[in-house]
Short mmCIF file of C-alpha atoms in Angstrom, two decimals:
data_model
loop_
_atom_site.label_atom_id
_atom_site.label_comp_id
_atom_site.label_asym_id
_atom_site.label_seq_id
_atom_site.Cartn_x
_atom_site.Cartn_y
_atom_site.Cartn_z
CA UNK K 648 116.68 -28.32 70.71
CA UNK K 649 113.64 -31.12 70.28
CA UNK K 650 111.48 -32.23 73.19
CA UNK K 651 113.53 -35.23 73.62
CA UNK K 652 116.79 -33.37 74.15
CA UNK K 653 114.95 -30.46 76.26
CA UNK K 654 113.53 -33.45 78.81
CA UNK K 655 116.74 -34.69 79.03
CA UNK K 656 118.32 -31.18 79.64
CA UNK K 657 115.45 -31.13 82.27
CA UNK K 658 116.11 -34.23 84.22
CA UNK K 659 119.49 -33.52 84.27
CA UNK K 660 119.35 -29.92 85.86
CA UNK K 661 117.02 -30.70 88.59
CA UNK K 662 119.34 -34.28 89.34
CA UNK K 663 122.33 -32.36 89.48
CA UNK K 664 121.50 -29.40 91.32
CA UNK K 665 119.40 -31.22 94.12
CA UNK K 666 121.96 -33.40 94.59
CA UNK K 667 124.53 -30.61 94.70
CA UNK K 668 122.15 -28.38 97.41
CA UNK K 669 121.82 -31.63 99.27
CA UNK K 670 125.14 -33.08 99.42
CA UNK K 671 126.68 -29.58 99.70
CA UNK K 672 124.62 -28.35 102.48
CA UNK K 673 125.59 -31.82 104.51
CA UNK K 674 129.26 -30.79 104.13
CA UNK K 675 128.69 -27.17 105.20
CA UNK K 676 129.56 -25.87 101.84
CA UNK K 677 126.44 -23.30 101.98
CA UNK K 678 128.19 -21.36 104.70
CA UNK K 679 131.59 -21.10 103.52
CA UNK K 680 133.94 -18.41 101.74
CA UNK K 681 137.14 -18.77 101.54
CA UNK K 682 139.72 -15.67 102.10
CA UNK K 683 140.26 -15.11 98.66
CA UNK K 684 141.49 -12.10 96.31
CA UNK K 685 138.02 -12.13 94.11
CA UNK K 686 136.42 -10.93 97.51
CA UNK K 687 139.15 -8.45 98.69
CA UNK K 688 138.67 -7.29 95.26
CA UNK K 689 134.81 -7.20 95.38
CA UNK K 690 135.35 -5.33 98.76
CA UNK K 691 136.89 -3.08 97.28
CA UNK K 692 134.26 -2.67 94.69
CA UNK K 693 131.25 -2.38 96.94
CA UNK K 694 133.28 -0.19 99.24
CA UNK K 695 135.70 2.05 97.47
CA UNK K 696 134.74 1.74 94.00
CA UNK K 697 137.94 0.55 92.90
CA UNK K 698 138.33 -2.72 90.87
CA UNK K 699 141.83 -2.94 93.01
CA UNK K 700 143.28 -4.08 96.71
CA UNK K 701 143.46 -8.10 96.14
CA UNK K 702 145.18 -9.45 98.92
CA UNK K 703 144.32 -9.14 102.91
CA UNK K 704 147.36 -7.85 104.89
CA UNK K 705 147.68 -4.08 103.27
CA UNK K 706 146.07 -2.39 100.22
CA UNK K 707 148.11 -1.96 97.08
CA UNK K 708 145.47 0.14 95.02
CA UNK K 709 144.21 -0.90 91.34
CA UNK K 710 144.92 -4.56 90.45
CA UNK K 711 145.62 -6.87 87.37
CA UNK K 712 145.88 -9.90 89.74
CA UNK K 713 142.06 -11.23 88.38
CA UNK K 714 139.57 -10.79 85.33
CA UNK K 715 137.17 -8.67 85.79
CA UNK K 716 133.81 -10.20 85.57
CA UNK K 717 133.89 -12.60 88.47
CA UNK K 718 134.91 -10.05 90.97
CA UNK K 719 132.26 -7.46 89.64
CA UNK K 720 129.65 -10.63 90.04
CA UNK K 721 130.47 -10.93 93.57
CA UNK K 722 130.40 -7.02 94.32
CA UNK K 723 127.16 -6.54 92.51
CA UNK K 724 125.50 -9.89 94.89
CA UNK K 725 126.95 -8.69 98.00
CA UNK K 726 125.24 -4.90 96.86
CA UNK K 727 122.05 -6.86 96.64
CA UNK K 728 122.42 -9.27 99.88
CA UNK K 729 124.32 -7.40 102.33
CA UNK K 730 123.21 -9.76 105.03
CA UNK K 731 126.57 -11.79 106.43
CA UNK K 732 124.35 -15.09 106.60
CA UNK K 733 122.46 -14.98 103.41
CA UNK K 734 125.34 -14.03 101.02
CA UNK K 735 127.46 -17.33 101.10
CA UNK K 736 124.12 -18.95 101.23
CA UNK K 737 123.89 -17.24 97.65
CA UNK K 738 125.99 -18.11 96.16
CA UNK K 739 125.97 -22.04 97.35
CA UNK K 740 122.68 -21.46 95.35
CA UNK K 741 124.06 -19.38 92.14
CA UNK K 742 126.69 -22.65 91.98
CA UNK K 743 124.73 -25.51 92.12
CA UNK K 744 122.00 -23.72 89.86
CA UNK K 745 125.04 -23.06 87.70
CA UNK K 746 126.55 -27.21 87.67
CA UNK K 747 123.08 -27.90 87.27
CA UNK K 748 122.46 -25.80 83.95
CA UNK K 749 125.71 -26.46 82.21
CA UNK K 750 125.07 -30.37 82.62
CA UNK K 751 121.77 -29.75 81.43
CA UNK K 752 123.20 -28.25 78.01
CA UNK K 753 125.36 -30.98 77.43
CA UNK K 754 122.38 -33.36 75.47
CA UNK K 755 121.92 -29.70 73.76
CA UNK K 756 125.90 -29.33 72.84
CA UNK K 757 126.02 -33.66 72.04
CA UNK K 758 122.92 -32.85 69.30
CA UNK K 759 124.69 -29.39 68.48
CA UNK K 760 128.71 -31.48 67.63
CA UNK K 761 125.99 -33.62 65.52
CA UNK K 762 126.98 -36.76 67.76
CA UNK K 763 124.78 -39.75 68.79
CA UNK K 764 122.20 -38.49 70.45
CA UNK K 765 123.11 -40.97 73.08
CA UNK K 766 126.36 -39.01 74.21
CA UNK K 767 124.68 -35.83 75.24
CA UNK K 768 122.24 -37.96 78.12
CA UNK K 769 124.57 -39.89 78.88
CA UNK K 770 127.41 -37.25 79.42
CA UNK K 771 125.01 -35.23 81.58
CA UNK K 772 123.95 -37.93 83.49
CA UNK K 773 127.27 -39.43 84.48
CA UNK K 774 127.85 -35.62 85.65
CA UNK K 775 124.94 -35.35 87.44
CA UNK K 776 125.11 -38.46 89.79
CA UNK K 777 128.00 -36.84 91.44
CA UNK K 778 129.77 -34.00 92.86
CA UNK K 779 132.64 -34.91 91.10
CA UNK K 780 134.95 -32.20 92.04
CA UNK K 781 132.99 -31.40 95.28
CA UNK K 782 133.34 -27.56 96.53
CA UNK K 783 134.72 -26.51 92.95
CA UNK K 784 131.23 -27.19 91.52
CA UNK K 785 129.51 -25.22 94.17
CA UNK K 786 132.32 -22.96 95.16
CA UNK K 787 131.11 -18.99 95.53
CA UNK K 788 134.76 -17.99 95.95
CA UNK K 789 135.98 -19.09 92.05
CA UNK K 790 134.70 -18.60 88.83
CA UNK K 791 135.71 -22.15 87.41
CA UNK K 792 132.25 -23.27 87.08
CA UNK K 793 130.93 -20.19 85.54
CA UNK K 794 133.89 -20.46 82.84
CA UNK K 795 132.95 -24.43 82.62
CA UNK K 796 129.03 -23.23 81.65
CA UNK K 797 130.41 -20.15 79.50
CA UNK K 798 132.59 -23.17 77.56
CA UNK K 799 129.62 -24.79 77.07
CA UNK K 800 127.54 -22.19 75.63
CA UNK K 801 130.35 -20.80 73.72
CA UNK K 802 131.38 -23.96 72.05
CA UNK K 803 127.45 -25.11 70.79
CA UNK K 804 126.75 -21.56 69.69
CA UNK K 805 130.55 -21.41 67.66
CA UNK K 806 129.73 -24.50 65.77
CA UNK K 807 126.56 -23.32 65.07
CA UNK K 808 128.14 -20.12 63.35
CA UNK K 809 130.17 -21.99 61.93
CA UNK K 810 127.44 -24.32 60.19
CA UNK K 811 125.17 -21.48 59.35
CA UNK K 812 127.97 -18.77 57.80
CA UNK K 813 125.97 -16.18 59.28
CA UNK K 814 127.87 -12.94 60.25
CA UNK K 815 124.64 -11.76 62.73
CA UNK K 816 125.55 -15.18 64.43
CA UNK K 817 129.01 -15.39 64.78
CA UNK K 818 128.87 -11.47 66.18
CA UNK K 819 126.77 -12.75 68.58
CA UNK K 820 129.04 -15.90 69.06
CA UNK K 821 132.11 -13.38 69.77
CA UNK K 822 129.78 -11.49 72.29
CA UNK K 823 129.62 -14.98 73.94
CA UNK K 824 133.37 -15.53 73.57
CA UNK K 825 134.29 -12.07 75.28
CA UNK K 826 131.92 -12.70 78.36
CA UNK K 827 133.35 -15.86 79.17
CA UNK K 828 137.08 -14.27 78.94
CA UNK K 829 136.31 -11.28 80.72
CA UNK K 830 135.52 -14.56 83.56
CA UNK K 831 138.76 -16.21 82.38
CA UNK K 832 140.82 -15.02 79.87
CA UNK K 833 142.69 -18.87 79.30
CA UNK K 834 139.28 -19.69 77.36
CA UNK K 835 141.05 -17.58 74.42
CA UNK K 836 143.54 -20.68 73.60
CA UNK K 837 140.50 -22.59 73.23
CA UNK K 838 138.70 -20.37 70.92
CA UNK K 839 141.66 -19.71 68.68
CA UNK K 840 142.05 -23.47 68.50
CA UNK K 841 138.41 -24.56 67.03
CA UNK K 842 138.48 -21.25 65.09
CA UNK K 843 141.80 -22.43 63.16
CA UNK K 844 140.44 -26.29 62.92
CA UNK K 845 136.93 -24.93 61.31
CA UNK K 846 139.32 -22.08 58.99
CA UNK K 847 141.10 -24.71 58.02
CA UNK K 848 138.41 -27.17 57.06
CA UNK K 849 136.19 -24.85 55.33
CA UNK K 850 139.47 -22.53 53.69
CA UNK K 851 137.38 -18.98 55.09
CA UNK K 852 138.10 -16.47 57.96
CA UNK K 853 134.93 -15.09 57.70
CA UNK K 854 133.03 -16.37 60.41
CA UNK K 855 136.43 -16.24 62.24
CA UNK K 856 136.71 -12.53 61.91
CA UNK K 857 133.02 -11.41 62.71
CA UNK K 858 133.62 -13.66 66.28
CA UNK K 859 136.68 -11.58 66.26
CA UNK K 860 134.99 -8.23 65.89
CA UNK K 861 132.54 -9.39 68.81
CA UNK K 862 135.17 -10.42 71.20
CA UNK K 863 136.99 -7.15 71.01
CA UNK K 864 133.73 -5.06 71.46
CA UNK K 865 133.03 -7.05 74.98
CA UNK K 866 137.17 -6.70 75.99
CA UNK K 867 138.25 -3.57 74.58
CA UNK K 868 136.78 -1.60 77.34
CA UNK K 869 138.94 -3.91 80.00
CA UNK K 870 141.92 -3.59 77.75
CA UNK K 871 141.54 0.40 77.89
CA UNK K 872 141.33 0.52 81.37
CA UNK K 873 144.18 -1.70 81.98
CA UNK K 874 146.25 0.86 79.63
CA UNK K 875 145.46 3.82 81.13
CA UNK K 876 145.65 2.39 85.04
CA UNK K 877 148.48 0.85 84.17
CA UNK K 878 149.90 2.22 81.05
CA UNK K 879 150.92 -0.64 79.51
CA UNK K 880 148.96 -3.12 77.55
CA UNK K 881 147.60 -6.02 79.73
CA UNK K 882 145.44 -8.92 78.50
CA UNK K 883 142.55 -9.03 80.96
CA UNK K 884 144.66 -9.89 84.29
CA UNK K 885 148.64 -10.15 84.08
CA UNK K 886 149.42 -11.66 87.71
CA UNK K 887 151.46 -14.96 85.56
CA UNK K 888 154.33 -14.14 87.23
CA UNK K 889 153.48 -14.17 90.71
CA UNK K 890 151.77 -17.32 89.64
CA UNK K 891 155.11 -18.84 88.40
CA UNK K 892 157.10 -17.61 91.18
CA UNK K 893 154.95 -19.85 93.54
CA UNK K 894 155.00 -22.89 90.85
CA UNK K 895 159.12 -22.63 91.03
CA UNK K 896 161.23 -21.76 94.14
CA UNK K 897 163.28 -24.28 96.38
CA UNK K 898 159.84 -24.64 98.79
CA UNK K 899 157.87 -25.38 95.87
CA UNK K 900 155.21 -28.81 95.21
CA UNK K 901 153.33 -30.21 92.69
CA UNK K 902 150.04 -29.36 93.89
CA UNK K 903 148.29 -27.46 96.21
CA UNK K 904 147.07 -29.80 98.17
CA UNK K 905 150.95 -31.01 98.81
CA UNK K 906 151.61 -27.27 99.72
CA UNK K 907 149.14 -27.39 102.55
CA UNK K 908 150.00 -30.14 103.94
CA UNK K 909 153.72 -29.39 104.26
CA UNK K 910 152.43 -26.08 105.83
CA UNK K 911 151.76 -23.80 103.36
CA UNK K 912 155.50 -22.75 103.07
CA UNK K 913 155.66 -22.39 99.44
CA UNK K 914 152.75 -19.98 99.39
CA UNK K 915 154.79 -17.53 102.26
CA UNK K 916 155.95 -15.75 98.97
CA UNK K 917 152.42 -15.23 98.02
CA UNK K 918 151.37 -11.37 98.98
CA UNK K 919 147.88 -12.44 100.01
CA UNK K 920 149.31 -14.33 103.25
CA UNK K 921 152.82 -12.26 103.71
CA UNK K 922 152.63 -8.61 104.52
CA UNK K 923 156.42 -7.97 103.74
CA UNK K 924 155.27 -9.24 99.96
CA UNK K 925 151.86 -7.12 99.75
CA UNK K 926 153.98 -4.37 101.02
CA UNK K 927 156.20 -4.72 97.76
CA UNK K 928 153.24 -4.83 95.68
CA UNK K 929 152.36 -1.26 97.11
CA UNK K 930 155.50 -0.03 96.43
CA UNK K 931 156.65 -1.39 93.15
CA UNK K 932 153.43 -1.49 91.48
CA UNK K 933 151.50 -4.73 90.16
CA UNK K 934 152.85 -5.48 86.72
CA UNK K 935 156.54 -4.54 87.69
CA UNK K 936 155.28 -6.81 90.41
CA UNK K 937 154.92 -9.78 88.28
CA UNK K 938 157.31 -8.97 86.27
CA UNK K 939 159.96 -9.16 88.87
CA UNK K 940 158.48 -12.51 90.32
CA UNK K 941 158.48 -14.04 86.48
CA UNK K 942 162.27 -13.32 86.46
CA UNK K 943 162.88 -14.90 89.50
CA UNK K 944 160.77 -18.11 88.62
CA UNK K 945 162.44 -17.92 85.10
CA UNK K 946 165.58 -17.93 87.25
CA UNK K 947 165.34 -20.78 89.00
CA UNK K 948 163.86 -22.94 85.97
CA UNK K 949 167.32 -21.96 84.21
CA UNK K 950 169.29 -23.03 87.78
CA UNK K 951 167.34 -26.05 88.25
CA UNK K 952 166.37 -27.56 85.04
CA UNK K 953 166.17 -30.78 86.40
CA UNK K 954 163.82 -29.96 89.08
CA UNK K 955 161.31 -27.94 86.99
CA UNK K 956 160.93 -30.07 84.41
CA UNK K 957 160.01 -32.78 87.38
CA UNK K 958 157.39 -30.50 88.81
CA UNK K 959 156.02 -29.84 85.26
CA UNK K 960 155.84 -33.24 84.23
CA UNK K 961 154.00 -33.82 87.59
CA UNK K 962 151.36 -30.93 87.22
CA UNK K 963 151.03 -32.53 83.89
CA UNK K 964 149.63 -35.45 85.11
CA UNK K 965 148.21 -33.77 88.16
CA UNK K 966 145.94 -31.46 85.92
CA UNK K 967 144.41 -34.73 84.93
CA UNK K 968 144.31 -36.56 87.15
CA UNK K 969 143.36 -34.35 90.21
CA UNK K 970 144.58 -34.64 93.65
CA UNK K 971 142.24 -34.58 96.09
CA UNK K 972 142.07 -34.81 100.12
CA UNK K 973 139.23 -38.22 99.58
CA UNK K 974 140.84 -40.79 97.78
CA UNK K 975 137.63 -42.20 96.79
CA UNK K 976 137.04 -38.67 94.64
CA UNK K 977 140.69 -38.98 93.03
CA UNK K 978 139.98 -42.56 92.36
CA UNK K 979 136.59 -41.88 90.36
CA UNK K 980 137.31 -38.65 88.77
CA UNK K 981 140.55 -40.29 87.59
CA UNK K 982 138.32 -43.22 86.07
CA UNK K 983 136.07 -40.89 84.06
CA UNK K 984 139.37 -39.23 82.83
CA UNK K 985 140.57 -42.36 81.83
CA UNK K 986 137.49 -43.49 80.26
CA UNK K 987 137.40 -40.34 78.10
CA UNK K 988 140.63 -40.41 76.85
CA UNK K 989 140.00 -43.96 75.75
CA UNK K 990 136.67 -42.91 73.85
CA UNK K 991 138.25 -40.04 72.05
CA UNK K 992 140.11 -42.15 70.21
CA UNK K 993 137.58 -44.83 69.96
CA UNK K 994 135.16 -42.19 67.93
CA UNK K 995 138.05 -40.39 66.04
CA UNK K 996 136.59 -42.87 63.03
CA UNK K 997 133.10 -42.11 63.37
CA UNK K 998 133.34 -37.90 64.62
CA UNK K 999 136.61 -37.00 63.81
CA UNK K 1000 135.46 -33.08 63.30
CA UNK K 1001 133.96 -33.10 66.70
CA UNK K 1002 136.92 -35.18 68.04
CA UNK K 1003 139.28 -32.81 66.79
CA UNK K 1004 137.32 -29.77 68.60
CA UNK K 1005 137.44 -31.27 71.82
CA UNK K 1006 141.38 -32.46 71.22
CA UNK K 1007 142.23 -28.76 70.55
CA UNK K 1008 140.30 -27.72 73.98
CA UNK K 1009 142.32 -30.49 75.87
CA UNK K 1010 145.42 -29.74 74.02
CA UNK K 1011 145.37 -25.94 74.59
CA UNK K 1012 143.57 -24.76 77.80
CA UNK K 1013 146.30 -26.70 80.20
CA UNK K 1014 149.05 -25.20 78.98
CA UNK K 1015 149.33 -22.06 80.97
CA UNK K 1016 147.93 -24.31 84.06
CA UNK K 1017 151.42 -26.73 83.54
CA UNK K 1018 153.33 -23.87 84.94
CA UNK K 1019 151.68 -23.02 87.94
CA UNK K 1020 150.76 -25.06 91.16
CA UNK K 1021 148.17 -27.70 90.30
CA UNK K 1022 144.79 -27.46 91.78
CA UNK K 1023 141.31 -28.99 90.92
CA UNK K 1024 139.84 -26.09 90.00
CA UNK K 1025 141.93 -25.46 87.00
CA UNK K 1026 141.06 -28.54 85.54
CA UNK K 1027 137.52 -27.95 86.06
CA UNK K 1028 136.10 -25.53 83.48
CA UNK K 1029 137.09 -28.66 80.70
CA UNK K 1030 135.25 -31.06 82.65
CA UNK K 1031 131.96 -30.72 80.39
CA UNK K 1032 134.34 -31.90 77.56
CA UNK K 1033 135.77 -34.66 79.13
CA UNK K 1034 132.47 -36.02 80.18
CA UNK K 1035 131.27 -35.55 76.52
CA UNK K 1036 134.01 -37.40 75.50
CA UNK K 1037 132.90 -40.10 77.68
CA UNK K 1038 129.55 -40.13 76.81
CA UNK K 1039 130.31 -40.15 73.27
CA UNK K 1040 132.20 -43.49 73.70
CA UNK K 1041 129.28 -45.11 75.44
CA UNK K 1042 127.20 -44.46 72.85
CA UNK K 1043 129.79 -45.89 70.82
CA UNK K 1044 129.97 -49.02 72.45
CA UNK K 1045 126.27 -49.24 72.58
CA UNK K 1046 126.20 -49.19 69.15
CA UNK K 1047 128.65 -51.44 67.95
CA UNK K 1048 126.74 -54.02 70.92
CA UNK K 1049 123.81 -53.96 69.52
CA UNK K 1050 125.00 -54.93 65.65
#
């Protein structure tokens, strides 16, 4: 990283995250948790010891219903700040510090994908300016802007291993790779795409299989425990089907914001608000669990084909183009969407191997998220890409201007 790029990674960590602390703590955001199962389960934690008992109305014992690493974050922070006022007041902190840093790497990742050194600044800054997706970015109750940093880290330091066919490096790389899936395992679609694009470019697995080797020394130990708690092999978390069962049933919306605001009846089948549901989680254990809830969504997909493919092709668009309760906010992150979209294909000429990295991250990471209701926060961790994208085509256009 030169000076130039490391002022610019400056200036845009301390824009973003004071105007993150200040607009956030105007809205309240510093004092609020929501009820959500990463707590229960860091309750659990801190209290019990037992990486288990997700959802509020009863206790169902070990769970598969999250990763592991954001849950174990929040139980090790609320071991160190027990105090009921601080601890939110954390981690407000931990997630502006956090938007703040992984805009400030994007000049570092633009230099790193070997674009105009333009895009980088320019993608930060048009991040920085404003809270795009509001809470999300500062949210202490999700871990979609710790897998958005992760992303970015992960991507810069892959094409470096890539570059420099070191196998020291691209250990390290999968070392990277595992953190950020032990924090959310749907990051793996995006590693196995950019790992098969650089493969196939360069005709060697080698760098492929040394980030392989590292992954599976930071997971194996989660994919152990999962076997033996559980007996069965589970990849990281395995609660899909409960997922799906909410995305498709007769009450079921588009998004979550249309499920609150026809009163929350599609999520009565969720076990975290129904005690009749958590009870069955006690008693049929979570993976048969899931399973039984995947049937049932699979069930009404084949009854209702019509319908499904309705709601898909609106979370489709939806994971896009967010809905959210300000217009103004749906408006302008739909704009920078837009905008992207355009400039990816307005570069494909001039970076087509970068291009086709960040292609493969849009065309892969959604594709789990299609099934399930849309919400903001699943769109979020590829938000550093698509404001690369559109800082890459302003650079573009400056360029061409000025011939």
């Amino acid at each position: 990283m030169n000076w130039s790029t490391k002022r610019w990674a400056i200036l845009i960590f301390v824009l973003a995250t004071s105007i993150r602390l200040l607009y956030g703590m105007r809205q309240g955001w510093h004092r609020e948790l929501l009820d959500s199962e990463n707590f229960h389960i860091a309750e659990s934690l801190s209290n019990d010891g037992v990486f288990g008992n997700p959802y509020a109305p009863c206790r169902t014992g070990p769970t598969i219903h999250a990763a592991p690493a954001f849950p174990w974050w929040l139980s090790f922070w609320r071991g160190v700040i027990p105090s009921d006022w601080w601890y939110p007041r954390a981690l407000f902190l931990f997630g502006c510090l956090n938007t703040g840093l992984m805009l400030g790497l994007l000049p570092w990742l633009g230099v790193t994908l070997k674009l105009d050194s333009r895009a980088g600044p320019w993608a930060g800054l048009i991040g920085a300016v404003v809270p795009w997706f509001g809470f999300t970015e500062v949210a202490g109750n999700w871990e979609a802007g710790y897998s958005a940093l992760l992303l970015v880290l992960a991507a810069g330091a892959t094409r470096i291993a890539w570059e420099q066919h070191s196998g020291t490096l691209a250990l390290g790389t999968g070392l990277l790779w595992g953190i950020a899936l032990l924090f959310n395992p749907t990051l793996i679609l995006v590693l196995a795409g950019c790992s098969a694009l650089e493969a196939f470019r360069q005709r060697t697995f080698r760098t492929a299989v040394w980030m392989a080797l590292g992954v599976m020394m930071v997971i194996s130990p989660w994919l152990i425990r999962n076997y033996l708690v559980f007996h069965q092999f589970i990849f990281l978390r395995g609660n899909f089907g409960l997922e799906m069962r909410i995305a498709f049933n007769p009450d079921a919306k588009a998004t979550f914001l249309e499920v609150q605001q026809q009163g929350r009846k599609a999520y009565d089948l969720h076990p975290n608000v129904n005690r009749e549901i958590c009870e069955q989680v006690r008693q049929m254990g979570e993976p048969l669990f899931h399973k039984y809830q995947k049937d049932l969504a699979a069930q009404y997909i084949r009854e209702n084909p019509s319908q499904a493919a309705r709601l898909i092709s609106q979370r489709v668009f939806r994971f896009w183009f967010p809905d959210f309760q300000q217009p103004w906010r749906m408006w302008m992150v739909g704009a920078i969407t837009l905008a992207a979209m355009v400039s990816l294909l307005l570069c494909l000429p001039v970076y087509p191997r970068a291009v086709g990295w960040i292609f493969s991250f849009w065309l892969l990471y959604p594709l789990v998220y299609y099934l399930a209701t849309a919400e903001d926060r699943y769109r979020y961790p590829l938000q550093p890409m698509v404001l690369l994208a559109a800082g890459m085509g302003l650079a573009q256009i400056r360029s061409i201007s000025r011939r």
